[in-house]
PDB file of C-alpha atoms and ligand atoms in Angstrom:
ATOM      1  CA  UNK A  87     -22.353   0.896  20.752  1.00  0.00           C
ATOM      2  CA  UNK A  88     -19.537   3.392  20.255  1.00  0.00           C
ATOM      3  CA  UNK A  89     -18.865   4.841  16.826  1.00  0.00           C
ATOM      4  CA  UNK A  90     -15.756   2.712  16.364  1.00  0.00           C
ATOM      5  CA  UNK A  91     -17.554  -0.466  17.478  1.00  0.00           C
ATOM      6  CA  UNK A  92     -20.107   0.302  14.793  1.00  0.00           C
ATOM      7  CA  UNK A  93     -17.349   0.735  12.163  1.00  0.00           C
ATOM      8  CA  UNK A  94     -15.906  -2.632  13.262  1.00  0.00           C
ATOM      9  CA  UNK A  95     -19.296  -4.324  13.009  1.00  0.00           C
ATOM     10  CA  UNK A  96     -19.864  -2.992   9.485  1.00  0.00           C
ATOM     11  CA  UNK A  97     -16.338  -4.002   8.415  1.00  0.00           C
ATOM     12  CA  UNK A  98     -16.988  -7.489   9.870  1.00  0.00           C
ATOM     13  CA  UNK A  99     -20.239  -7.759   7.912  1.00  0.00           C
ATOM     14  CA  UNK A 100     -18.680  -6.626   4.610  1.00  0.00           C
ATOM     15  CA  UNK A 101     -15.642  -8.823   5.196  1.00  0.00           C
ATOM     16  CA  UNK A 102     -17.724 -11.918   5.883  1.00  0.00           C
ATOM     17  CA  UNK A 103     -19.670 -11.542   2.635  1.00  0.00           C
ATOM     18  CA  UNK A 104     -17.234  -9.846   0.261  1.00  0.00           C
ATOM     19  CA  UNK A 105     -13.618 -10.223   1.299  1.00  0.00           C
ATOM     20  CA  UNK A 106     -13.065 -13.038   3.810  1.00  0.00           C
ATOM     21  CA  UNK A 107      -9.429 -13.876   4.444  1.00  0.00           C
ATOM     22  CA  UNK A 108      -8.563 -17.291   3.065  1.00  0.00           C
ATOM     23  CA  UNK A 109      -5.981 -19.516   4.773  1.00  0.00           C
ATOM     24  CA  UNK A 110      -2.963 -17.733   3.287  1.00  0.00           C
ATOM     25  CA  UNK A 111      -4.154 -14.251   4.282  1.00  0.00           C
ATOM     26  CA  UNK A 112      -5.198 -15.432   7.743  1.00  0.00           C
ATOM     27  CA  UNK A 113      -1.830 -17.119   8.238  1.00  0.00           C
ATOM     28  CA  UNK A 114      -0.025 -13.985   7.044  1.00  0.00           C
ATOM     29  CA  UNK A 115      -1.724 -11.925   9.769  1.00  0.00           C
ATOM     30  CA  UNK A 116      -1.260 -14.651  12.391  1.00  0.00           C
ATOM     31  CA  UNK A 117       2.471 -14.991  11.707  1.00  0.00           C
ATOM     32  CA  UNK A 118       2.888 -11.202  11.550  1.00  0.00           C
ATOM     33  CA  UNK A 119       1.313 -10.964  15.023  1.00  0.00           C
ATOM     34  CA  UNK A 120       3.428 -13.841  16.312  1.00  0.00           C
ATOM     35  CA  UNK A 121       6.566 -12.023  15.129  1.00  0.00           C
ATOM     36  CA  UNK A 122       5.373  -8.817  16.855  1.00  0.00           C
ATOM     37  CA  UNK A 123       4.951  -6.818  13.675  1.00  0.00           C
ATOM     38  CA  UNK A 124       2.640  -3.815  14.220  1.00  0.00           C
ATOM     39  CA  UNK A 125      -1.029  -4.451  13.355  1.00  0.00           C
ATOM     40  CA  UNK A 126      -1.189  -1.820  10.653  1.00  0.00           C
ATOM     41  CA  UNK A 127      -1.879  -3.831   7.500  1.00  0.00           C
ATOM     42  CA  UNK A 128      -4.803  -2.656   5.395  1.00  0.00           C
ATOM     43  CA  UNK A 129      -8.156  -4.079   6.500  1.00  0.00           C
ATOM     44  CA  UNK A 130      -9.753  -6.991   4.661  1.00  0.00           C
ATOM     45  CA  UNK A 131     -12.130  -4.754   2.631  1.00  0.00           C
ATOM     46  CA  UNK A 132      -9.250  -2.386   1.787  1.00  0.00           C
ATOM     47  CA  UNK A 133      -7.082  -5.328   0.749  1.00  0.00           C
ATOM     48  CA  UNK A 134      -9.835  -6.543  -1.551  1.00  0.00           C
ATOM     49  CA  UNK A 135     -10.139  -3.013  -2.960  1.00  0.00           C
ATOM     50  CA  UNK A 136      -6.425  -3.083  -3.802  1.00  0.00           C
ATOM     51  CA  UNK A 137      -6.868  -6.427  -5.573  1.00  0.00           C
ATOM     52  CA  UNK A 138      -9.900  -5.134  -7.503  1.00  0.00           C
ATOM     53  CA  UNK A 139      -8.102  -1.933  -8.521  1.00  0.00           C
ATOM     54  CA  UNK A 140      -5.121  -3.952  -9.757  1.00  0.00           C
ATOM     55  CA  UNK A 141      -7.505  -6.242 -11.676  1.00  0.00           C
ATOM     56  CA  UNK A 142      -9.439  -3.300 -13.172  1.00  0.00           C
ATOM     57  CA  UNK A 143      -6.100  -1.794 -14.104  1.00  0.00           C
ATOM     58  CA  UNK A 144      -5.082  -5.062 -15.792  1.00  0.00           C
ATOM     59  CA  UNK A 145      -1.827  -4.648 -13.915  1.00  0.00           C
ATOM     60  CA  UNK A 146       1.149  -6.742 -15.026  1.00  0.00           C
ATOM     61  CA  UNK A 147       3.803  -4.833 -13.078  1.00  0.00           C
ATOM     62  CA  UNK A 148       3.136  -3.607  -9.556  1.00  0.00           C
ATOM     63  CA  UNK A 149       5.381  -1.664  -7.183  1.00  0.00           C
ATOM     64  CA  UNK A 150       4.658  -1.529  -3.458  1.00  0.00           C
ATOM     65  CA  UNK A 151       6.503   0.701  -0.998  1.00  0.00           C
ATOM     66  CA  UNK A 152       6.060  -0.692   2.534  1.00  0.00           C
ATOM     67  CA  UNK A 153       5.617  -4.482   2.727  1.00  0.00           C
ATOM     68  CA  UNK A 154       5.140  -5.133   6.464  1.00  0.00           C
ATOM     69  CA  UNK A 155       4.068  -8.825   6.663  1.00  0.00           C
ATOM     70  CA  UNK A 156       2.932  -8.980   3.051  1.00  0.00           C
ATOM     71  CA  UNK A 157      -0.839  -8.835   3.581  1.00  0.00           C
ATOM     72  CA  UNK A 158      -1.466  -6.086   1.009  1.00  0.00           C
ATOM     73  CA  UNK A 159       1.266  -7.638  -1.162  1.00  0.00           C
ATOM     74  CA  UNK A 160      -0.653 -10.923  -1.354  1.00  0.00           C
ATOM     75  CA  UNK A 161      -3.884  -9.131  -2.307  1.00  0.00           C
ATOM     76  CA  UNK A 162      -2.147  -7.099  -5.022  1.00  0.00           C
ATOM     77  CA  UNK A 163      -0.177 -10.066  -6.386  1.00  0.00           C
ATOM     78  CA  UNK A 164      -3.372 -12.093  -6.750  1.00  0.00           C
ATOM     79  CA  UNK A 165      -4.418  -9.668  -9.470  1.00  0.00           C
ATOM     80  CA  UNK A 166      -1.344 -10.468 -11.564  1.00  0.00           C
ATOM     81  CA  UNK A 167      -1.210 -12.775 -14.582  1.00  0.00           C
ATOM     82  CA  UNK A 168       1.183 -15.767 -14.432  1.00  0.00           C
ATOM     83  CA  UNK A 169       3.970 -13.715 -16.031  1.00  0.00           C
ATOM     84  CA  UNK A 170       3.328 -10.627 -13.904  1.00  0.00           C
ATOM     85  CA  UNK A 171       5.690  -9.129 -11.379  1.00  0.00           C
ATOM     86  CA  UNK A 172       5.384  -7.329  -8.045  1.00  0.00           C
ATOM     87  CA  UNK A 173       8.330  -5.645  -6.350  1.00  0.00           C
ATOM     88  CA  UNK A 174       7.772  -4.640  -2.726  1.00  0.00           C
ATOM     89  CA  UNK A 175      10.222  -2.414  -0.841  1.00  0.00           C
ATOM     90  CA  UNK A 176      10.680  -2.847   2.913  1.00  0.00           C
ATOM     91  CA  UNK A 177      13.069  -1.156   5.318  1.00  0.00           C
ATOM     92  CA  UNK A 178      12.947  -3.655   8.185  1.00  0.00           C
ATOM     93  CA  UNK A 179      14.703  -7.004   7.525  1.00  0.00           C
ATOM     94  CA  UNK A 180      12.462  -8.753  10.048  1.00  0.00           C
ATOM     95  CA  UNK A 181       9.314  -7.507   8.323  1.00  0.00           C
ATOM     96  CA  UNK A 182      10.745  -8.567   4.966  1.00  0.00           C
ATOM     97  CA  UNK A 183      11.551 -12.048   6.284  1.00  0.00           C
ATOM     98  CA  UNK A 184       8.064 -12.580   7.702  1.00  0.00           C
ATOM     99  CA  UNK A 185       6.558 -11.244   4.472  1.00  0.00           C
ATOM    100  CA  UNK A 186       8.707 -13.479   2.291  1.00  0.00           C
ATOM    101  CA  UNK A 187       7.453 -16.564   4.165  1.00  0.00           C
ATOM    102  CA  UNK A 188       3.851 -15.357   4.003  1.00  0.00           C
ATOM    103  CA  UNK A 189       4.117 -14.675   0.266  1.00  0.00           C
ATOM    104  CA  UNK A 190       5.633 -18.128  -0.371  1.00  0.00           C
ATOM    105  CA  UNK A 191       2.856 -19.832   1.598  1.00  0.00           C
ATOM    106  CA  UNK A 192       0.351 -17.944  -0.558  1.00  0.00           C
ATOM    107  CA  UNK A 193       2.043 -19.497  -3.614  1.00  0.00           C
ATOM    108  CA  UNK A 194       3.130 -16.107  -4.948  1.00  0.00           C
ATOM    109  CA  UNK A 195       6.908 -16.295  -4.561  1.00  0.00           C
ATOM    110  CA  UNK A 196       7.409 -16.649  -8.342  1.00  0.00           C
ATOM    111  CA  UNK A 197       5.669 -13.318  -8.905  1.00  0.00           C
ATOM    112  CA  UNK A 198       6.823 -11.290  -5.911  1.00  0.00           C
ATOM    113  CA  UNK A 199      10.213  -9.947  -4.897  1.00  0.00           C
ATOM    114  CA  UNK A 200      10.714  -8.218  -1.541  1.00  0.00           C
ATOM    115  CA  UNK A 201      13.716  -5.860  -1.522  1.00  0.00           C
ATOM    116  CA  UNK A 202      15.144  -4.900   1.855  1.00  0.00           C
ATOM    117  CA  UNK A 203      16.410  -1.419   2.655  1.00  0.00           C
ATOM    118  CA  UNK A 204      15.270   2.202   2.860  1.00  0.00           C
ATOM    119  CA  UNK A 205      12.997   2.723  -0.135  1.00  0.00           C
ATOM    120  CA  UNK A 206      14.810   5.934  -1.051  1.00  0.00           C
ATOM    121  CA  UNK A 207      17.890   3.759  -1.673  1.00  0.00           C
ATOM    122  CA  UNK A 208      16.032   0.906  -3.364  1.00  0.00           C
ATOM    123  CA  UNK A 209      14.128   3.199  -5.743  1.00  0.00           C
ATOM    124  CA  UNK A 210      17.142   4.677  -7.576  1.00  0.00           C
ATOM    125  CA  UNK A 211      18.639   1.161  -7.809  1.00  0.00           C
ATOM    126  CA  UNK A 212      15.380  -0.081  -9.265  1.00  0.00           C
ATOM    127  CA  UNK A 213      15.263   2.828 -11.729  1.00  0.00           C
ATOM    128  CA  UNK A 214      18.822   1.968 -12.862  1.00  0.00           C
ATOM    129  CA  UNK A 215      17.518  -1.438 -13.949  1.00  0.00           C
ATOM    130  CA  UNK A 216      15.198   0.313 -16.444  1.00  0.00           C
ATOM    131  CA  UNK A 217      12.176  -1.800 -15.479  1.00  0.00           C
ATOM    132  CA  UNK A 218       8.999  -1.879 -17.584  1.00  0.00           C
ATOM    133  CA  UNK A 219       6.662   0.889 -16.345  1.00  0.00           C
ATOM    134  CA  UNK A 220       4.668  -0.116 -13.288  1.00  0.00           C
ATOM    135  CA  UNK A 221       0.916  -0.205 -13.938  1.00  0.00           C
ATOM    136  CA  UNK A 222       0.145   0.305 -10.264  1.00  0.00           C
ATOM    137  CA  UNK A 223       2.182   1.753  -7.392  1.00  0.00           C
ATOM    138  CA  UNK A 224       0.981   1.355  -3.792  1.00  0.00           C
ATOM    139  CA  UNK A 225       2.685   3.825  -1.434  1.00  0.00           C
ATOM    140  CA  UNK A 226       2.337   2.706   2.195  1.00  0.00           C
ATOM    141  CA  UNK A 227       5.600   3.252   4.103  1.00  0.00           C
ATOM    142  CA  UNK A 228       6.963   6.177   6.166  1.00  0.00           C
ATOM    143  CA  UNK A 229       4.527   8.976   5.449  1.00  0.00           C
ATOM    144  CA  UNK A 230       7.101  11.796   5.754  1.00  0.00           C
ATOM    145  CA  UNK A 231       8.638  10.563   2.497  1.00  0.00           C
ATOM    146  CA  UNK A 232       5.351  10.455   0.574  1.00  0.00           C
ATOM    147  CA  UNK A 233       6.328  13.341  -1.763  1.00  0.00           C
ATOM    148  CA  UNK A 234       9.624  11.580  -2.597  1.00  0.00           C
ATOM    149  CA  UNK A 235       7.818   8.291  -3.188  1.00  0.00           C
ATOM    150  CA  UNK A 236       5.364  10.083  -5.441  1.00  0.00           C
ATOM    151  CA  UNK A 237       8.272  11.581  -7.440  1.00  0.00           C
ATOM    152  CA  UNK A 238       9.781   8.117  -7.882  1.00  0.00           C
ATOM    153  CA  UNK A 239       6.395   6.672  -8.772  1.00  0.00           C
ATOM    154  CA  UNK A 240       6.144   9.280 -11.560  1.00  0.00           C
ATOM    155  CA  UNK A 241       9.548   8.229 -12.897  1.00  0.00           C
ATOM    156  CA  UNK A 242       8.629   4.530 -12.817  1.00  0.00           C
ATOM    157  CA  UNK A 243       5.153   4.684 -14.397  1.00  0.00           C
ATOM    158  CA  UNK A 244       3.630   5.707 -17.732  1.00  0.00           C
ATOM    159  CA  UNK A 245       0.338   7.043 -19.090  1.00  0.00           C
ATOM    160  CA  UNK A 246      -2.558   5.104 -17.573  1.00  0.00           C
ATOM    161  CA  UNK A 247      -0.697   3.931 -14.472  1.00  0.00           C
ATOM    162  CA  UNK A 248      -2.433   4.164 -11.105  1.00  0.00           C
ATOM    163  CA  UNK A 249      -0.770   5.448  -7.934  1.00  0.00           C
ATOM    164  CA  UNK A 250      -2.410   4.749  -4.569  1.00  0.00           C
ATOM    165  CA  UNK A 251      -1.306   6.378  -1.316  1.00  0.00           C
ATOM    166  CA  UNK A 252      -2.560   4.846   1.945  1.00  0.00           C
ATOM    167  CA  UNK A 253      -3.310   6.645   5.216  1.00  0.00           C
ATOM    168  CA  UNK A 254      -3.844  10.163   3.901  1.00  0.00           C
ATOM    169  CA  UNK A 255      -6.371  11.210   6.571  1.00  0.00           C
ATOM    170  CA  UNK A 256      -5.021   9.940   9.912  1.00  0.00           C
ATOM    171  CA  UNK A 257      -8.047  10.890  11.999  1.00  0.00           C
ATOM    172  CA  UNK A 258      -8.356  14.193  10.172  1.00  0.00           C
ATOM    173  CA  UNK A 259      -4.857  15.441  10.970  1.00  0.00           C
ATOM    174  CA  UNK A 260      -4.309  15.973   7.221  1.00  0.00           C
ATOM    175  CA  UNK A 261      -6.554  19.068   7.375  1.00  0.00           C
ATOM    176  CA  UNK A 262      -4.214  20.830   9.836  1.00  0.00           C
ATOM    177  CA  UNK A 263      -2.164  23.170   7.655  1.00  0.00           C
ATOM    178  CA  UNK A 264      -0.127  24.247  10.707  1.00  0.00           C
ATOM    179  CA  UNK A 265       0.859  20.719  11.728  1.00  0.00           C
ATOM    180  CA  UNK A 266       4.571  20.243  12.249  1.00  0.00           C
ATOM    181  CA  UNK A 267       4.250  16.431  12.274  1.00  0.00           C
ATOM    182  CA  UNK A 268       6.485  15.070   9.487  1.00  0.00           C
ATOM    183  CA  UNK A 269       3.890  12.478   8.437  1.00  0.00           C
ATOM    184  CA  UNK A 270       1.187  15.118   8.061  1.00  0.00           C
ATOM    185  CA  UNK A 271       3.507  17.506   6.230  1.00  0.00           C
ATOM    186  CA  UNK A 272       4.713  14.738   3.921  1.00  0.00           C
ATOM    187  CA  UNK A 273       1.225  13.586   3.092  1.00  0.00           C
ATOM    188  CA  UNK A 274      -0.015  17.163   2.543  1.00  0.00           C
ATOM    189  CA  UNK A 275       2.856  17.772   0.084  1.00  0.00           C
ATOM    190  CA  UNK A 276       1.954  14.572  -1.767  1.00  0.00           C
ATOM    191  CA  UNK A 277      -1.728  15.542  -1.972  1.00  0.00           C
ATOM    192  CA  UNK A 278      -0.826  19.023  -3.183  1.00  0.00           C
ATOM    193  CA  UNK A 279       1.607  17.570  -5.721  1.00  0.00           C
ATOM    194  CA  UNK A 280      -1.176  15.368  -7.103  1.00  0.00           C
ATOM    195  CA  UNK A 281      -3.419  18.432  -7.370  1.00  0.00           C
ATOM    196  CA  UNK A 282      -0.904  20.611  -9.171  1.00  0.00           C
ATOM    197  CA  UNK A 283       1.063  18.120 -11.275  1.00  0.00           C
ATOM    198  CA  UNK A 284       0.384  18.264 -15.023  1.00  0.00           C
ATOM    199  CA  UNK A 285       0.873  14.479 -15.313  1.00  0.00           C
ATOM    200  CA  UNK A 286      -1.534  13.524 -12.520  1.00  0.00           C
ATOM    201  CA  UNK A 287      -5.278  13.516 -11.981  1.00  0.00           C
ATOM    202  CA  UNK A 288      -6.348  12.382  -8.539  1.00  0.00           C
ATOM    203  CA  UNK A 289      -8.709  12.315  -5.642  1.00  0.00           C
ATOM    204  CA  UNK A 290      -8.729  11.272  -1.998  1.00  0.00           C
ATOM    205  CA  UNK A 291     -11.409   9.422  -0.084  1.00  0.00           C
ATOM    206  CA  UNK A 292     -12.016   9.357   3.679  1.00  0.00           C
ATOM    207  CA  UNK A 293     -12.743   5.960   5.212  1.00  0.00           C
ATOM    208  CA  UNK A 294     -13.870   4.521   8.532  1.00  0.00           C
ATOM    209  CA  UNK A 295     -13.570   0.875   9.517  1.00  0.00           C
ATOM    210  CA  UNK A 296     -11.674  -1.595  11.628  1.00  0.00           C
ATOM    211  CA  UNK A 297      -8.534   0.587  11.404  1.00  0.00           C
ATOM    212  CA  UNK A 298     -10.360   3.745  12.503  1.00  0.00           C
ATOM    213  CA  UNK A 299     -10.786   6.981  10.554  1.00  0.00           C
ATOM    214  CA  UNK A 300      -8.347   7.292   7.670  1.00  0.00           C
ATOM    215  CA  UNK A 301      -8.377   7.339   3.879  1.00  0.00           C
ATOM    216  CA  UNK A 302      -6.501   6.866   0.654  1.00  0.00           C
ATOM    217  CA  UNK A 303      -5.547   8.897  -2.396  1.00  0.00           C
ATOM    218  CA  UNK A 304      -5.761   7.697  -5.990  1.00  0.00           C
ATOM    219  CA  UNK A 305      -3.882   9.330  -8.837  1.00  0.00           C
ATOM    220  CA  UNK A 306      -3.922   8.410 -12.498  1.00  0.00           C
ATOM    221  CA  UNK A 307      -0.821   9.155 -14.555  1.00  0.00           C
ATOM    222  CA  UNK A 308      -1.932  11.147 -17.601  1.00  0.00           C
ATOM    223  CA  UNK A 309       1.113  11.218 -19.786  1.00  0.00           C
TER     224      UNK A 309
HETATM  225  N1  LIG B  58       1.440  -2.357   3.024  1.00  0.00           N
HETATM  226  C1  LIG B  58       1.345  -3.108   4.281  1.00  0.00           C
HETATM  227  C2  LIG B  58       1.544  -2.195   5.475  1.00  0.00           C
HETATM  228  C3  LIG B  58       2.833  -1.441   5.449  1.00  0.00           C
HETATM  229  S1  LIG B  58       3.167  -0.712   7.039  1.00  0.00           S
HETATM  230  C4  LIG B  58      -0.041  -3.740   4.375  1.00  0.00           C
HETATM  231  O1  LIG B  58      -1.028  -3.007   4.244  1.00  0.00           O
HETATM  232  O2  LIG B  58      -0.139  -4.953   4.579  1.00  0.00           O
HETATM  233  C5  LIG B  58       4.541   0.287   6.629  1.00  0.00           C
HETATM  234  C6  LIG B  58       5.815  -0.501   6.339  1.00  0.00           C
HETATM  235  O3  LIG B  58       6.743   0.440   5.768  1.00  0.00           O
HETATM  236  C7  LIG B  58       6.481  -1.071   7.588  1.00  0.00           C
HETATM  237  O4  LIG B  58       6.758  -2.437   7.427  1.00  0.00           O
HETATM  238  C8  LIG B  58       7.779  -0.282   7.707  1.00  0.00           C
HETATM  239  O5  LIG B  58       8.883  -1.032   8.217  1.00  0.00           O
HETATM  240  C9  LIG B  58       8.021   0.109   6.270  1.00  0.00           C
HETATM  241  N2  LIG B  58       8.898   1.288   6.120  1.00  0.00           N
HETATM  242  C10 LIG B  58       9.040   2.337   6.955  1.00  0.00           C
HETATM  243  N3  LIG B  58       9.959   3.193   6.497  1.00  0.00           N
HETATM  244  C11 LIG B  58      10.421   2.685   5.337  1.00  0.00           C
HETATM  245  C12 LIG B  58      11.410   3.083   4.389  1.00  0.00           C
HETATM  246  N4  LIG B  58      12.085   4.207   4.539  1.00  0.00           N
HETATM  247  N5  LIG B  58      11.611   2.299   3.310  1.00  0.00           N
HETATM  248  C13 LIG B  58      10.908   1.158   3.128  1.00  0.00           C
HETATM  249  N6  LIG B  58       9.979   0.722   3.993  1.00  0.00           N
HETATM  250  C14 LIG B  58       9.734   1.466   5.079  1.00  0.00           C
HETATM  251  C1  LIG B  59       0.638   3.322  10.246  1.00  0.00           C
HETATM  252  C2  LIG B  59       1.119   3.001   8.979  1.00  0.00           C
HETATM  253  C3  LIG B  59       0.274   2.447   8.044  1.00  0.00           C
HETATM  254  O1  LIG B  59       0.698   2.128   6.811  1.00  0.00           O
HETATM  255  C4  LIG B  59      -1.045   2.204   8.348  1.00  0.00           C
HETATM  256  O2  LIG B  59      -1.851   1.658   7.410  1.00  0.00           O
HETATM  257  C5  LIG B  59      -1.527   2.517   9.606  1.00  0.00           C
HETATM  258  C6  LIG B  59      -0.671   3.082  10.546  1.00  0.00           C
HETATM  259  C7  LIG B  59       1.538   3.921  11.249  1.00  0.00           C
HETATM  260  O3  LIG B  59       2.725   4.102  10.948  1.00  0.00           O
HETATM  261  O4  LIG B  59       1.058   4.218  12.333  1.00  0.00           O
HETATM  262 MG1  LIG B  60      -1.092   1.829   5.465  1.00  0.00          MG
END
């Protein structure tokens, strides 16, 4: 068995016992595939981790940057109370349309709003609305903009909020200080901003699994 087959087998085992996809999550992935969206949603165990973190956080207001077909959105929104709110920002109108259907089928359309457009345009518009601070921000869009998304997340959160950044390892490329790849540079700036920012305390964790070797960063807003 290759290393990655082993990671798949372990993810399958954990998924079967701890985080099986129900009909709505399965249908969200099926319809995303059918519409030719890329297969880059978080894995089932990662999706359940997002839900658990949002639950632990007692999140009432969640911001997601990068919706894709709404798989992670559905997991996060399931942590919300009946009067909670999740805003998810998505660049691609086709992705947003597929996600909107998937979210409605999951019965979450009252809680979730998908906003279409480049997140760096949607974020200032959102800030202009003076929303209640977001208790959790999940950053999972174009990685080159991670430092900008982190800046906006700081503006839109308050003490105790949790910021999660997906895909911070990318098969170890994050460790290459000389990389000229915009995604690596963007993610390195975000990691270094977490480390040096007076309002943030964070960490990053490497993962293996059905989506290969990657990882995520967690940062708690201190003040
Ligand atoms: N969070 C999803 C996966 C998101 S994939 C999940 O785990 O289920 C990344 C998404 O970010 C893609 O749908 C892509 O279209 C979107 N994206 C890329 N650049 C963006 C931008 N500038 N603004 C908003 N969304 C963007
Ligand atoms: C890519 C983006 C993601 O958000 C992810 O989880 C995996 C891969 C990508 O752009 O390749
Ligand atoms: Mg991701």
